[in-house]
Amino acid sequence: MRAWRSFLGFLALTATSIAAEKVRPNVLFIAVDDLRTNLGCYGDRFAQTPHLDRLAARGTVFARAYTQQAVCNPSRQSLLSGRRPDSIQVWDLYTHFRKTAPDVVPLPEHFKLNGYFAQAIGKIYHGFEGMADPPSWSVPEQYQYVEKLDDYRLPENRKPARGQKQMSLEFADAPEDEYPDGKAAAAAVAVLERIAREKSGRPFFLAVGIRKPHLPFTAPKKYWDAFASVPLPPVDPAAPPRHGPEIALHDSIELRGYSDVPRKGDLDAELVTRLRRGYYAATSFADAQIGRVLGALDRTGFKDNTIVVVWGDHGFHLGEHGLWTKITNYEADTRVPLIISAPGQKRRGARTDTLVELLDLYPTLIELCGLPPREKLEGRSIAGWLDDPNRRGRVAAFSQFPRPWTGRGTPEFMGYAVRTAGHRYVEWRQITTGEVVARELYAYNGDEQFERENLADAPEQRARCTEMAALLPPIRRTIGP
């Protein structure tokens, strides 16, 4: 009798396990390039982002999420590997963790190995030619690499006279599906519809990479028209932080490569206004493409059993501090949008101010989907904040950035940043010796996004600098042998 009961218990456990496998949630994993927190759900009254706002209303807004390095390739490879840039030795635009950290099993591959159908459409890993990662996916990636000239629709901008960078912004009378993001959205919709028709019961991990609002700011003209007369607030602060070190700044080289932007010197007021409106318009276009995918998720019946994650790979400067684009350790570049909506979460439409890192997404999705853990992950699950947005969180979040920045090769200096609830501390270290060549300390007033004054040399801040420097050991302090 006891043996029979044991056998019945085994059958019940097996049935429960099979049932659990059948109800494993799907994952819709949406990456957005160069997206700062200028969204309606983050309190920006000028933004027109209705689709992301609706997603936030049924999920959780992580108001203080931080990238590990504010430029595309290191940020994305850090998130997808679950390890910090130093751990995978990826700090530039061309290195791939498969060469520098071959033991890594990245997030989508982990899902694939555990029975998920994994597909990528658009920019998930870095969008350069040759930066695809076939082992991560069940089928080849779509639109992983696109020519920059494909961002433009006007014939005068499709002539590669200065390489592939033409005008910094273009809003033409053209259909959405002629743009790379429109094509990616249409492909994602088609995949969801196909999966629904097939009814295989196999869970999916669908990654969709939206390229806008990355430069150039291009989209159908209706998005520009919506912002053409919007009186955006003035750039503030227009100057770098007082007493900030020169090493923390850059010359906005990414923007200056476009044909309508001066190679050196200040940008005139009209161009600044156009660029800022162009960024908002491109963001609205990105939101619309995300809306198309979310709409398909609803129509196909997958909404109630799909985790939706929308994340920005890094932030962006729009003239603040005299800077354009990313590549700093400042708040505007390291702080990113992060929205998660999950089946069964107890609180919806909530905001949490707990400090989180993009590294946290790997262990979070593992927990939410009931997958086995992975060793050496350096983030931690934030699934608990979906039910209780006010629970206590980590003390600090970490970011880093190298200097000089060329986009390729090993740098000479690395700036390591630690962000607490009210302060940011940065140590700039010579890579081979670990010598500190500059320090920064900034205080933030509430939800402030921009630094005003470097307090690192103030005698009354000495204890705080020491305290925050002591938080840095989780990040390797030198990169040399």
PDB file of C-alpha atoms in Angstrom, residues 86 89 91 410-411 416 430-434 476-481:
ATOM      1  CA  ASP A  86      34.594  44.365 -16.467  1.00  0.00           C
ATOM      2  CA  GLN A  89      35.744  42.577 -20.691  1.00  0.00           C
ATOM      3  CA  TRP A  91      33.868  48.201 -22.994  1.00  0.00           C
ATOM      4  CA  THR A 410      41.320  49.085 -24.384  1.00  0.00           C
ATOM      5  CA  PRO A 411      41.086  52.562 -22.856  1.00  0.00           C
ATOM      6  CA  TYR A 416      33.552  53.944 -11.851  1.00  0.00           C
ATOM      7  CA  GLN A 430      44.259  54.739 -14.525  1.00  0.00           C
ATOM      8  CA  ILE A 431      43.524  51.252 -15.802  1.00  0.00           C
ATOM      9  CA  THR A 432      46.867  49.516 -15.418  1.00  0.00           C
ATOM     10  CA  THR A 433      47.860  51.016 -12.044  1.00  0.00           C
ATOM     11  CA  GLY A 434      44.503  51.752 -10.418  1.00  0.00           C
ATOM     12  CA  ARG A 476      36.797  45.556 -10.464  1.00  0.00           C
ATOM     13  CA  ARG A 477      38.936  48.611  -9.924  1.00  0.00           C
ATOM     14  CA  THR A 478      41.604  47.841 -12.515  1.00  0.00           C
ATOM     15  CA  ILE A 479      41.571  46.091 -15.865  1.00  0.00           C
ATOM     16  CA  GLY A 480      45.252  45.408 -16.310  1.00  0.00           C
ATOM     17  CA  PRO A 481      46.990  42.012 -15.942  1.00  0.00           C
TER      18      PRO A 481
END
